[in-house]
Tab-separated table of C-alpha atoms in Angstrom:
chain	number	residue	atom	x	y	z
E	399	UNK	CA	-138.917	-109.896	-19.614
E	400	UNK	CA	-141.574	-108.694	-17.424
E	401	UNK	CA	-144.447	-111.381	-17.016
E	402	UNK	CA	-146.728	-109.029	-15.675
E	403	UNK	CA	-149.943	-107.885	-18.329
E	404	UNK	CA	-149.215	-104.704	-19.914
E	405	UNK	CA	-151.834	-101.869	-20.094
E	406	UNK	CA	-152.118	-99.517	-22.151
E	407	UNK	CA	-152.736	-96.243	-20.494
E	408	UNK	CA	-156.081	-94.543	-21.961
E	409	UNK	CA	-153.929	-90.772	-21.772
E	410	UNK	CA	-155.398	-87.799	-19.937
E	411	UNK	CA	-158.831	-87.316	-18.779
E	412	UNK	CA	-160.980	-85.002	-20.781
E	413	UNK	CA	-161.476	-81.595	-18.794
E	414	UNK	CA	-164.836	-80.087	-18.265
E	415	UNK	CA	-166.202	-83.293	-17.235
E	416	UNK	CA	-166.669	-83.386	-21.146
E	417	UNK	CA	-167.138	-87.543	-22.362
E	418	UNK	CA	-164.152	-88.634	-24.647
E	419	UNK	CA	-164.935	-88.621	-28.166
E	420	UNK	CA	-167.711	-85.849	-28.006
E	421	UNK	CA	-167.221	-82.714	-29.689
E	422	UNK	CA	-168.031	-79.049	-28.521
E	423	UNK	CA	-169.258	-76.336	-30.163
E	424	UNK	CA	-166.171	-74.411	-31.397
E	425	UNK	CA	-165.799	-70.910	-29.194
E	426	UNK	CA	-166.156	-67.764	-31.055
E	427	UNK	CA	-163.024	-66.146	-31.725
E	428	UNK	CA	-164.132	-62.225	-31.151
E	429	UNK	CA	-165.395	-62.405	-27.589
E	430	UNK	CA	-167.229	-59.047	-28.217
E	431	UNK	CA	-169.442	-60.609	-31.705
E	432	UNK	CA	-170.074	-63.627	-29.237
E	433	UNK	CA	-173.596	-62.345	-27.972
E	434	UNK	CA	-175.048	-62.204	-31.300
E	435	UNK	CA	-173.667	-66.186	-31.849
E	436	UNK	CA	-174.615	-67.564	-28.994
E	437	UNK	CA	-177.030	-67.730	-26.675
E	438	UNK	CA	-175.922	-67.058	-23.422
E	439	UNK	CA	-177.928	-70.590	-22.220
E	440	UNK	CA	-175.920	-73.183	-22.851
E	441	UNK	CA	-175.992	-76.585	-22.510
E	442	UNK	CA	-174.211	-78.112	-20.031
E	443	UNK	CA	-170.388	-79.415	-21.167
E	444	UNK	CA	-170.151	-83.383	-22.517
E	445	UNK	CA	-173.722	-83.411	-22.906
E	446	UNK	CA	-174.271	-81.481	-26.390
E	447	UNK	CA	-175.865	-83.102	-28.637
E	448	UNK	CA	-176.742	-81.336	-31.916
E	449	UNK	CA	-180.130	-79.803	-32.694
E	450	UNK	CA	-182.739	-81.745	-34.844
E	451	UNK	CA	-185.817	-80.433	-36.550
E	452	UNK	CA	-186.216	-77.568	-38.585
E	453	UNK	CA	-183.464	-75.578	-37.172
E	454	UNK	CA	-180.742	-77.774	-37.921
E	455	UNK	CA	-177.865	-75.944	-39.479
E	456	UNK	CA	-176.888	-77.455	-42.809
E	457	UNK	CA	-173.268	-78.500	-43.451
E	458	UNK	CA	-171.402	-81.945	-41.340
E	459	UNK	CA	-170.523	-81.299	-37.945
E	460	UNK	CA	-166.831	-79.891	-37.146
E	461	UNK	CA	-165.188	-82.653	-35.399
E	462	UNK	CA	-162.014	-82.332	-33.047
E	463	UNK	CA	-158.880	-83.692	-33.853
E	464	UNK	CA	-158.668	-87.369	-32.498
E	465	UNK	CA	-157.013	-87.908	-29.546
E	466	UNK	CA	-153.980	-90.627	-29.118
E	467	UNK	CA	-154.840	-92.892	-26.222
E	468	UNK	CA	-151.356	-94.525	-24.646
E	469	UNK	CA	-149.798	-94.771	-28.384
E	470	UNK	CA	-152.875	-96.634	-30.094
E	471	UNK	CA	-154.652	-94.625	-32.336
E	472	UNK	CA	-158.135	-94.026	-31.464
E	473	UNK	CA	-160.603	-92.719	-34.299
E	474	UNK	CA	-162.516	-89.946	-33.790
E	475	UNK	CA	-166.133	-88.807	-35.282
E	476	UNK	CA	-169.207	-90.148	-35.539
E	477	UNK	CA	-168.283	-93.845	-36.765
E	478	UNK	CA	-166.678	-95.222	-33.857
E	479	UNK	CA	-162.706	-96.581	-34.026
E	480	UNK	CA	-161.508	-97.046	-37.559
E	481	UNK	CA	-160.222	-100.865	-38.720
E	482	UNK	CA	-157.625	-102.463	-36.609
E	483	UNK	CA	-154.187	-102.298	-38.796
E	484	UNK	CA	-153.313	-105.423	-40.847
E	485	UNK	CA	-149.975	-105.436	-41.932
E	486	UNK	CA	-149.840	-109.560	-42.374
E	487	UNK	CA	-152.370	-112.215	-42.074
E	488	UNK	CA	-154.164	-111.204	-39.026
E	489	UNK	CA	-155.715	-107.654	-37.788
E	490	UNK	CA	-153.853	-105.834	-34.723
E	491	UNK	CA	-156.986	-106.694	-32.545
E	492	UNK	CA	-158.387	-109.245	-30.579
E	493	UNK	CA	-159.194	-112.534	-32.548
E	494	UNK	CA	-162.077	-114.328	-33.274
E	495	UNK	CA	-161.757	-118.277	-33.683
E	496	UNK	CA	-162.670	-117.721	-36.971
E	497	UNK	CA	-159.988	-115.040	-38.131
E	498	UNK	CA	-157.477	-117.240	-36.002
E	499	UNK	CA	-158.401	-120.457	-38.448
E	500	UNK	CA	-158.360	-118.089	-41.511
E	501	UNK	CA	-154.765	-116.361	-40.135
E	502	UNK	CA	-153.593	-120.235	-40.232
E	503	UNK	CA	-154.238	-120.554	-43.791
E	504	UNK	CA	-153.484	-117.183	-45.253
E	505	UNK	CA	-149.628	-117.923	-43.839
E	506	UNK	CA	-150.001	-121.391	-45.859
E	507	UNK	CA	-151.157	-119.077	-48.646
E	508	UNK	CA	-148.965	-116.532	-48.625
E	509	UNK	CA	-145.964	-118.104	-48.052
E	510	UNK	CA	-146.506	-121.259	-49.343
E	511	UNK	CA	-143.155	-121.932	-51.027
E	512	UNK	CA	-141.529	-122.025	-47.632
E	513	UNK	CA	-144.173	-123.720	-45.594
E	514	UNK	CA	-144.284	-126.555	-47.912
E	515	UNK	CA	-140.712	-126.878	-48.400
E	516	UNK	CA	-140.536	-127.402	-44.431
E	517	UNK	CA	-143.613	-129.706	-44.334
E	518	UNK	CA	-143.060	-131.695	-47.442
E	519	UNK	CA	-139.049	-132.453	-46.643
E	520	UNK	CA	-139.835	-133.640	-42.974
E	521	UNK	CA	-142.925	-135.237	-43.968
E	522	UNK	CA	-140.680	-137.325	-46.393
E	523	UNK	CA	-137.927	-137.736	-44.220
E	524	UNK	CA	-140.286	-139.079	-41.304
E	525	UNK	CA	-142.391	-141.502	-43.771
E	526	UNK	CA	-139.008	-143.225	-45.348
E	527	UNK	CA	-137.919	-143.749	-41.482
E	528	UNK	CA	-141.786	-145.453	-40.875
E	529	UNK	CA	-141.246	-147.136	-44.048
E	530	UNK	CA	-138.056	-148.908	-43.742
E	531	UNK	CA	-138.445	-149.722	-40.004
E	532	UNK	CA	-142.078	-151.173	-40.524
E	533	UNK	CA	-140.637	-153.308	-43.226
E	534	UNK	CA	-137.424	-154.053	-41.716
E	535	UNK	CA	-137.320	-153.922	-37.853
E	536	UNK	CA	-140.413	-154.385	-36.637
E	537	UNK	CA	-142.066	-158.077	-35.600
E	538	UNK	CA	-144.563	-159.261	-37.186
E	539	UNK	CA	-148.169	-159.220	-34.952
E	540	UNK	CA	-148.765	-162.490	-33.037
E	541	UNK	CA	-151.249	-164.518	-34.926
E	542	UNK	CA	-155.003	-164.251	-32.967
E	543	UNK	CA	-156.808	-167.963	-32.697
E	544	UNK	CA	-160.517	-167.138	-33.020
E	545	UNK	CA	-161.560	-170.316	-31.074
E	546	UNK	CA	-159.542	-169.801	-28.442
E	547	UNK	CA	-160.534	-169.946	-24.888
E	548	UNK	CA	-161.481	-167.073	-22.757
E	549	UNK	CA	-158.346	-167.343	-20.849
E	550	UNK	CA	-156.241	-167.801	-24.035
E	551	UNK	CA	-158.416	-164.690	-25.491
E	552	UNK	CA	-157.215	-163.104	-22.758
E	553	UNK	CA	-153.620	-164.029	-23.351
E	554	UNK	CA	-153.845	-163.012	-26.970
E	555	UNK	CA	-155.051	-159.842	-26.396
E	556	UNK	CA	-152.778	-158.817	-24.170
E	557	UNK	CA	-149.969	-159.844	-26.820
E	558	UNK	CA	-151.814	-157.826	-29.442
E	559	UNK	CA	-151.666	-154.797	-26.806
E	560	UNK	CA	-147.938	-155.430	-26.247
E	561	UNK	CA	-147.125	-155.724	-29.741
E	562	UNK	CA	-149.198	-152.887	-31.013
E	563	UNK	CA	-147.320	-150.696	-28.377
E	564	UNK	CA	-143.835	-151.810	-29.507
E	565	UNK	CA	-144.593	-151.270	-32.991
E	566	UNK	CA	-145.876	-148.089	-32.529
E	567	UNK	CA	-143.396	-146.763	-30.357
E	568	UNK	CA	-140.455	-145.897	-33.396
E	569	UNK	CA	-143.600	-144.075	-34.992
E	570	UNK	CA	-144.060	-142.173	-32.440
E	571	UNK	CA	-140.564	-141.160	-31.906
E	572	UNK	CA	-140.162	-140.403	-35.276
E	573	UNK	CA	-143.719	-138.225	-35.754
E	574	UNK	CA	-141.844	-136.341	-32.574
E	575	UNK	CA	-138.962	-135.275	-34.506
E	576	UNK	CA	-140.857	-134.359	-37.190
E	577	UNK	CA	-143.008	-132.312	-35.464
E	578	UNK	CA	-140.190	-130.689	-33.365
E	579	UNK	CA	-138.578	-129.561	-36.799
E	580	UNK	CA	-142.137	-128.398	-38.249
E	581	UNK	CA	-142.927	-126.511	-34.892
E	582	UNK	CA	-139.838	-124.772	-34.687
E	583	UNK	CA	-139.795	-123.408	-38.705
E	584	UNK	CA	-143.178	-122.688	-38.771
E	585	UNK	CA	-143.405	-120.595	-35.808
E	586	UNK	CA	-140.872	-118.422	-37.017
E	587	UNK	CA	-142.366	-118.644	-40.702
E	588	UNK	CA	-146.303	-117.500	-38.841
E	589	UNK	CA	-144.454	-114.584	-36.631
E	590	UNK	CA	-142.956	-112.673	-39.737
E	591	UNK	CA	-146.351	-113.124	-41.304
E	592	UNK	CA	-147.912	-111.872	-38.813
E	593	UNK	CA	-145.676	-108.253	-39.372
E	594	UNK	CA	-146.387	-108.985	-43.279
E	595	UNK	CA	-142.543	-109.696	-43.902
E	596	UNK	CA	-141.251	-111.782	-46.333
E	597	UNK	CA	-139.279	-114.951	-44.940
E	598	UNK	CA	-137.636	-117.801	-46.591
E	599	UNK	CA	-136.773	-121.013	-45.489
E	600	UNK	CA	-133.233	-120.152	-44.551
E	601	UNK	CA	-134.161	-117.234	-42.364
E	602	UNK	CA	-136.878	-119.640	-40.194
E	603	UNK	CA	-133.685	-122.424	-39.944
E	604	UNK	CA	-131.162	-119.430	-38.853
E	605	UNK	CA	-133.307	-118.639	-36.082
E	606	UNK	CA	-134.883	-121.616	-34.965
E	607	UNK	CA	-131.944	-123.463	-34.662
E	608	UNK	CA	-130.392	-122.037	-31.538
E	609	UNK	CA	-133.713	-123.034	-29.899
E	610	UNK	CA	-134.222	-126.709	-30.960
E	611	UNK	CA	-132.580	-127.846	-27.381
E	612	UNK	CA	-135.176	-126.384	-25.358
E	613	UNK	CA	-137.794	-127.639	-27.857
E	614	UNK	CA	-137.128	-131.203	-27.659
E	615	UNK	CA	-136.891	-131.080	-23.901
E	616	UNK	CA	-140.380	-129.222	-24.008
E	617	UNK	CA	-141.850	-131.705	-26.428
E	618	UNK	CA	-140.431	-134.444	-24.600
E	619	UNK	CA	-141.621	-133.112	-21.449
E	620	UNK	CA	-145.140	-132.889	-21.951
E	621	UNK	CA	-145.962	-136.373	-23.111
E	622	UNK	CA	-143.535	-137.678	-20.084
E	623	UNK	CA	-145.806	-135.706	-17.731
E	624	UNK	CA	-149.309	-137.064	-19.136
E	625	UNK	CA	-148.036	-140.614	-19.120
E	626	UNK	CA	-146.492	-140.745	-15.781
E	627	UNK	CA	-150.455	-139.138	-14.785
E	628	UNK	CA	-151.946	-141.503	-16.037
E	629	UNK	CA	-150.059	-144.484	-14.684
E	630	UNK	CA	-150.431	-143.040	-11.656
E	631	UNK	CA	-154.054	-142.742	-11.986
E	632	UNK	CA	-154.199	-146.451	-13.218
E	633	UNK	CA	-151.748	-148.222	-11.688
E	634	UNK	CA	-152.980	-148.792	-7.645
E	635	UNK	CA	-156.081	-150.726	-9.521
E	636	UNK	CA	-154.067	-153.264	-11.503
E	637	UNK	CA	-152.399	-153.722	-8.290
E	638	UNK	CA	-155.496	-154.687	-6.606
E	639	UNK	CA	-156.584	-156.563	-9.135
E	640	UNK	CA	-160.197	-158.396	-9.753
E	641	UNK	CA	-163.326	-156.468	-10.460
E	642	UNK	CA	-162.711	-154.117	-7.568
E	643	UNK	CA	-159.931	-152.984	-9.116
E	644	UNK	CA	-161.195	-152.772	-12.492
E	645	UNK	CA	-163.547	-150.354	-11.370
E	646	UNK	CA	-160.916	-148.256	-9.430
E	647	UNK	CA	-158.598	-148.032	-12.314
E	648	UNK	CA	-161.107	-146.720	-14.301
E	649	UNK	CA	-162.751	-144.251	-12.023
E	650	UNK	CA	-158.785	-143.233	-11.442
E	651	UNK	CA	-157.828	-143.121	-15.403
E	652	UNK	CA	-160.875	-141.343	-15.878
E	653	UNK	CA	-159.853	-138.931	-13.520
E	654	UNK	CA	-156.006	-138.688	-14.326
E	655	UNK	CA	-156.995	-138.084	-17.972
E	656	UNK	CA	-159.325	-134.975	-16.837
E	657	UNK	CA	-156.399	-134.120	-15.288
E	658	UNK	CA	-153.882	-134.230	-18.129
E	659	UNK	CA	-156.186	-132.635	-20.706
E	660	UNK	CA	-156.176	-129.773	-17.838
E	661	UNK	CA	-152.748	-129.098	-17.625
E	662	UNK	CA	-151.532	-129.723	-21.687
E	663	UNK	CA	-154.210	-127.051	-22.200
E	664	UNK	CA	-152.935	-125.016	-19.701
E	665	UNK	CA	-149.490	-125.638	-21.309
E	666	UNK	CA	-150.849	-125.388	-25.140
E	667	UNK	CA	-149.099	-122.178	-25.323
E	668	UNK	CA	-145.201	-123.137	-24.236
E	669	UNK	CA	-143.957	-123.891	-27.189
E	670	UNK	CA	-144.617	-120.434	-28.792
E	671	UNK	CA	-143.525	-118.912	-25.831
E	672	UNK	CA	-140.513	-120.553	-25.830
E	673	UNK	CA	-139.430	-120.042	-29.595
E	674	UNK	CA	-140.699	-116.231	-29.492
E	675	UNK	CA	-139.344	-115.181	-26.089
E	676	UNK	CA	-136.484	-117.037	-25.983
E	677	UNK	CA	-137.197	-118.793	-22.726
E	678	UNK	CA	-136.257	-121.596	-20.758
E	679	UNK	CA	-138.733	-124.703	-20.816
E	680	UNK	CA	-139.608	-123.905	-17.484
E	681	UNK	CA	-140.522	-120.052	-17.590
E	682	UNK	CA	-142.233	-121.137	-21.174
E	683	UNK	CA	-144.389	-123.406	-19.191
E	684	UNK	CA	-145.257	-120.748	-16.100
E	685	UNK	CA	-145.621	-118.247	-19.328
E	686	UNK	CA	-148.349	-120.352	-20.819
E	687	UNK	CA	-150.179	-121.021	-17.808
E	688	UNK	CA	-150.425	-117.412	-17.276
E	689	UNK	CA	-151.551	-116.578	-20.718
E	690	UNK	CA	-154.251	-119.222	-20.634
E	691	UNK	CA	-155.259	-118.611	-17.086
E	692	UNK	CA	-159.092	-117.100	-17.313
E	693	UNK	CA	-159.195	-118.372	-20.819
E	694	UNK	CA	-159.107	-122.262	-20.152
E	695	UNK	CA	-161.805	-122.873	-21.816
E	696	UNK	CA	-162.017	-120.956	-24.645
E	697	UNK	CA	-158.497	-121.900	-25.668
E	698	UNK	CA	-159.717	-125.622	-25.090
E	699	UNK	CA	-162.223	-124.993	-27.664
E	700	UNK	CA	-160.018	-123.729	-29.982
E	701	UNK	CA	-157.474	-126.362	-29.582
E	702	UNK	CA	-160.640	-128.935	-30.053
E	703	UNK	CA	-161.873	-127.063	-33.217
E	704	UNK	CA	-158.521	-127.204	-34.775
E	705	UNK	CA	-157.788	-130.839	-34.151
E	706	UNK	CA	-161.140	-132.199	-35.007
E	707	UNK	CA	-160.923	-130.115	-38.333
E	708	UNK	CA	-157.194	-131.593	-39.057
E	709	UNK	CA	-158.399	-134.500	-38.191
E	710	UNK	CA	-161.344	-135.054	-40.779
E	711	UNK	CA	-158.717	-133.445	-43.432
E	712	UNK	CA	-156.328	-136.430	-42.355
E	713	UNK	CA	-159.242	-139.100	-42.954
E	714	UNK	CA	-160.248	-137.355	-46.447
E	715	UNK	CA	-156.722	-137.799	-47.626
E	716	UNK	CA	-155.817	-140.789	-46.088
E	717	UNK	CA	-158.898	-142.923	-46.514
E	718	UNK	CA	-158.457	-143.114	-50.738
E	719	UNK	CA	-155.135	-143.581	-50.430
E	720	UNK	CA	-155.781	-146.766	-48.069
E	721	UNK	CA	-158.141	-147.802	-50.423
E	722	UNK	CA	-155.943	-147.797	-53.132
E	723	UNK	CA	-153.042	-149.266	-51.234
E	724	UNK	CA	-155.098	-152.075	-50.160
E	725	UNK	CA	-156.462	-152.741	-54.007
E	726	UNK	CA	-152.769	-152.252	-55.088
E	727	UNK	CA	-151.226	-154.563	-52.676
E	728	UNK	CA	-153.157	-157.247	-51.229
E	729	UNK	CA	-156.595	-156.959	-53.274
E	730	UNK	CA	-159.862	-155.208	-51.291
E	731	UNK	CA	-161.331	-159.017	-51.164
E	732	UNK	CA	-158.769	-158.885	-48.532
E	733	UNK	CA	-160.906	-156.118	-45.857
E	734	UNK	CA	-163.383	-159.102	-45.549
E	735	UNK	CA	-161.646	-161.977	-45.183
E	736	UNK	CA	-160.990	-161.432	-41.739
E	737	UNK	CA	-157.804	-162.434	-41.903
E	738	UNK	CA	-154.531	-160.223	-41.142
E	739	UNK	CA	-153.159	-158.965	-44.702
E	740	UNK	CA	-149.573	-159.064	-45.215
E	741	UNK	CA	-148.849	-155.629	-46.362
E	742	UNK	CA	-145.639	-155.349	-48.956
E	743	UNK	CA	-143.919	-152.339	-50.286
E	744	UNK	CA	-146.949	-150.906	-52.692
E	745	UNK	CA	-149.318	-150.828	-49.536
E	746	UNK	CA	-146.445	-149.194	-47.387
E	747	UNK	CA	-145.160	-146.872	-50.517
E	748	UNK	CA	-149.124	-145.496	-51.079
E	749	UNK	CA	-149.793	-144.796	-47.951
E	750	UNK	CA	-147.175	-143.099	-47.273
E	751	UNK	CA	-147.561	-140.543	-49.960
E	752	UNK	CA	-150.690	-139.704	-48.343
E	753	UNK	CA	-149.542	-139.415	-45.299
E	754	UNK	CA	-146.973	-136.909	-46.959
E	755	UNK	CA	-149.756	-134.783	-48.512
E	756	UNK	CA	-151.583	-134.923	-45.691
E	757	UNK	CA	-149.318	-133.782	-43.495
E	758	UNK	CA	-148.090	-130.797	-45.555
E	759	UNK	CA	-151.563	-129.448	-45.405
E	760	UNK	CA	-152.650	-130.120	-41.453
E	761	UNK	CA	-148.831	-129.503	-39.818
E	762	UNK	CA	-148.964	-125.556	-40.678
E	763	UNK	CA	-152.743	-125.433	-40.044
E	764	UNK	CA	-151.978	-126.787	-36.380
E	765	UNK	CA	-148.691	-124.810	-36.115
E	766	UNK	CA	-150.646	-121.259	-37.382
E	767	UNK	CA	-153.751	-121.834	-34.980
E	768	UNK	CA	-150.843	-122.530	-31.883
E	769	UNK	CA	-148.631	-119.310	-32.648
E	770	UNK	CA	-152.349	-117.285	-33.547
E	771	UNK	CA	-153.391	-118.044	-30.526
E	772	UNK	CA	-150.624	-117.227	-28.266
E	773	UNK	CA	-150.262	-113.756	-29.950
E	774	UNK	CA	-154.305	-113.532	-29.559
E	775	UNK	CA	-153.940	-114.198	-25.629
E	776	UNK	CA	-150.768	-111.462	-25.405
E	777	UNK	CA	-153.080	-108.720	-27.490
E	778	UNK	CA	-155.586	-109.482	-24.763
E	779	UNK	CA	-153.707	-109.445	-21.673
E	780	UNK	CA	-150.245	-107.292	-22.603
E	781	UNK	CA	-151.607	-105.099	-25.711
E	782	UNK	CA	-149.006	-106.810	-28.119
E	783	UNK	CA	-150.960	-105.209	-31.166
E	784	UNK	CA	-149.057	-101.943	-30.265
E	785	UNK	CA	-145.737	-103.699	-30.406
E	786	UNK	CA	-146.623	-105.392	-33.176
E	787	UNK	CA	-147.939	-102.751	-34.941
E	788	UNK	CA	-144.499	-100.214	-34.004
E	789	UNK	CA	-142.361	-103.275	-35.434
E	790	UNK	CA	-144.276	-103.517	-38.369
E	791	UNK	CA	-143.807	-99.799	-38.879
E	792	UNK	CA	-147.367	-98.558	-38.951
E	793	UNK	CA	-147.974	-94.743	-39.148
E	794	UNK	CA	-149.313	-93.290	-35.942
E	795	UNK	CA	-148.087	-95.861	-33.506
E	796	UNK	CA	-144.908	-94.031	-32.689
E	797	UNK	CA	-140.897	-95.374	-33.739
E	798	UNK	CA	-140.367	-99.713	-34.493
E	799	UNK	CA	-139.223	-100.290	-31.114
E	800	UNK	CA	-139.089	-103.954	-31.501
E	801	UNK	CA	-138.346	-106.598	-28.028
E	802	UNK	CA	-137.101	-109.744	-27.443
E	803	UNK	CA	-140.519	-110.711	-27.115
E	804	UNK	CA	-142.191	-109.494	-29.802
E	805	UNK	CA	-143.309	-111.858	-32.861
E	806	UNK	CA	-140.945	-111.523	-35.564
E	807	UNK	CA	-138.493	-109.606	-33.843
């Protein structure tokens, strides 16, 4: 596939120095009755303008035919372009963040028998796993003496930190997997959308499957990268040790985290590229820096937007359900007794259903604003809307000519 932007060419120049998209008076067809029409003073070509005042002759103005500029139709007349084509959830046009959030949920909309099928299965699948190895295989938390020393404290909180990292680590694995399946199904599911064709869930699986290799390595990749980052950025002060190095590991994590929010941004757009193009996890990566280059921070702000609104949908959900798990399971007496609640199955079995609604609703919202996004950037750079719009089968943009590239293809 060529990497380089496409263009569209803008077609022939208009002869007679005349502007694109102005009209001429129409010549008289009888040269010798043209005297009596017009006046041999003319205005100079592409600058007519019609006459105003009393002399205005009644009737619209004849308009030229519009012209095709390099296969996208361009509307003629007085009232500017007509509206970009919309064959699925988005317009063939540069987005706004807006329509891009909106494009997110008409797919959940619209096809909302497959996109929850996907989400709700893996979201089940993923909280039984958290379920059963919360219950079963992980320790318990070390037990926290308030009137402990300072050097005890010390102690103790760095078991807590150990502890909380072990235990979270099989969530974390298993919230990978889940995503990797959710990615994968829903970018296909958001690319047919985006053409207005029907899919169903055994259509995204037949062609997402051949790419879930490259996928894992990508999404395995990525968090790899920021970690070793950031223990490099931390890890020459906790060698030095004492305040000194305090100071420098947090001067240095502060600036190896600047660092890895730089280059996931810059990398936001691999996975798309690599379920849509078919690429390797390498040439996805170079692809998605060079969609997002000149647009760093506008797709940061996007990326932002959509997390911080997933987020707060998260806490909506997720907040009653804690509530209720807590009053179910150990009593609410039990947030402010300060000590650490053993939680049983009704606490682990409630909050996991919310955690199951909640993700059905944020994964597609994430997944729709990631593939919306990408196709966004390649309308912008490479003129994709044309593509799109020939694969979609729109009148006036010439034969479906579809690519190995193109959404939906």
């Amino acid at each position: 596939m060529n990497e380089s932007p496409g263009w569209a060419s803008p077609g022939s120049a208009p002869s007679d120095g005349q502007k694109p998209g102005v009209p001429r008076p129409a010549e008289p067809t009888d040269q010798s009755d043209a005297a009596s029409k017009w006046s041999k003073e003319q205005p100079p070509a592409g600058q007519w303008s019609a006459p105003s005042g009393q002399n205005t002759p009644p009737g619209p103005p004849q308009q030229q035919p519009a012209p095709n500029w390099g296969g996208r139709p361009r509307g003629g007349g007085w009232g500017g372009p007509p509206p970009a084509a919309k064959p699925g959830v988005i317009p063939l046009r540069p987005l706004g963040v807006g329509e891009i959030l909106d494009g997110a949920v008409s797919t959940l909309r619209a096809h909302w028998r497959t996109v929850l099928g996907i989400t709700v299965t893996v979201a089940v699948i993923t909280q039984i796993c958290d379920i059963l190895i919360q219950r079963y295989l992980l320790p318990a938390p070390p037990e926290v003496d308030p009137n402990a020393t300072p050097a005890e404290a010390l102690s103790q909180s760095v078991d807590v930190m150990q502890s909380t990292l072990i235990n979270s680590a099989p969530t974390f694995a298993i919230t990978l997997i889940g995503t990797l399946f959710t990615t994968a199904l829903l970018t296909m599911v958001i690319s047919r959308s985006v053409l207005g064709r029907p899919v169903t869930l055994a259509d995204a699986w037949r062609e997402a499957k051949p790419r879930l290799p490259q996928l894992l390595g990508l999404t395995l990749l990525l968090p790899l990268m920021a970690f070793a980052i950031m223990t490099v950025g931390i890890l020459p002060g906790l060698l030095l040790g004492g305040g000194v190095g305090t100071a420098l590991s947090l001067l240095l994590g502060l600036a190896a985290f600047v660092v890895v929010v730089w280059l996931m941004i810059r990398f936001s757009l691999a996975s798309p590229a690599l379920m849509l193009e078919r690429q390797s996890i390498m040439k996805s990566l170079s692809r998605s820096a060079k969609l997002v280059s000149g647009a760093w921070w506008r797709v940061f702000g996007i990326v932002l937007l959509t997390a911080l609104l997933t987020f707060i949908v998260a806490m909506i959900i997720a907040v009653p359900f804690g509530l209720i798990a807590y009053a179910a399971d150990d009593g609410l007496d039990g947030l402010f007794s300060g000590r650490t609640p053993e939680f049983g199955w009704p606490f682990l079995i409630i909050t996991g259903i919310g955690a199951v609604i909640a993700s059905s609703i944020t994964y597609p919202i994430s997944a729709g604003v990631s593939v919306l996004l990408y196709v966004d950037q390649r309308i912008r750079r490479e003129a994709l809307d044309l593509e799109l719009a020939r694969a979609a089968g729109i009148p006036g943009y010439g034969p479906e000519q579809p690519t190995d590239n193109t959404p939906g293809s």
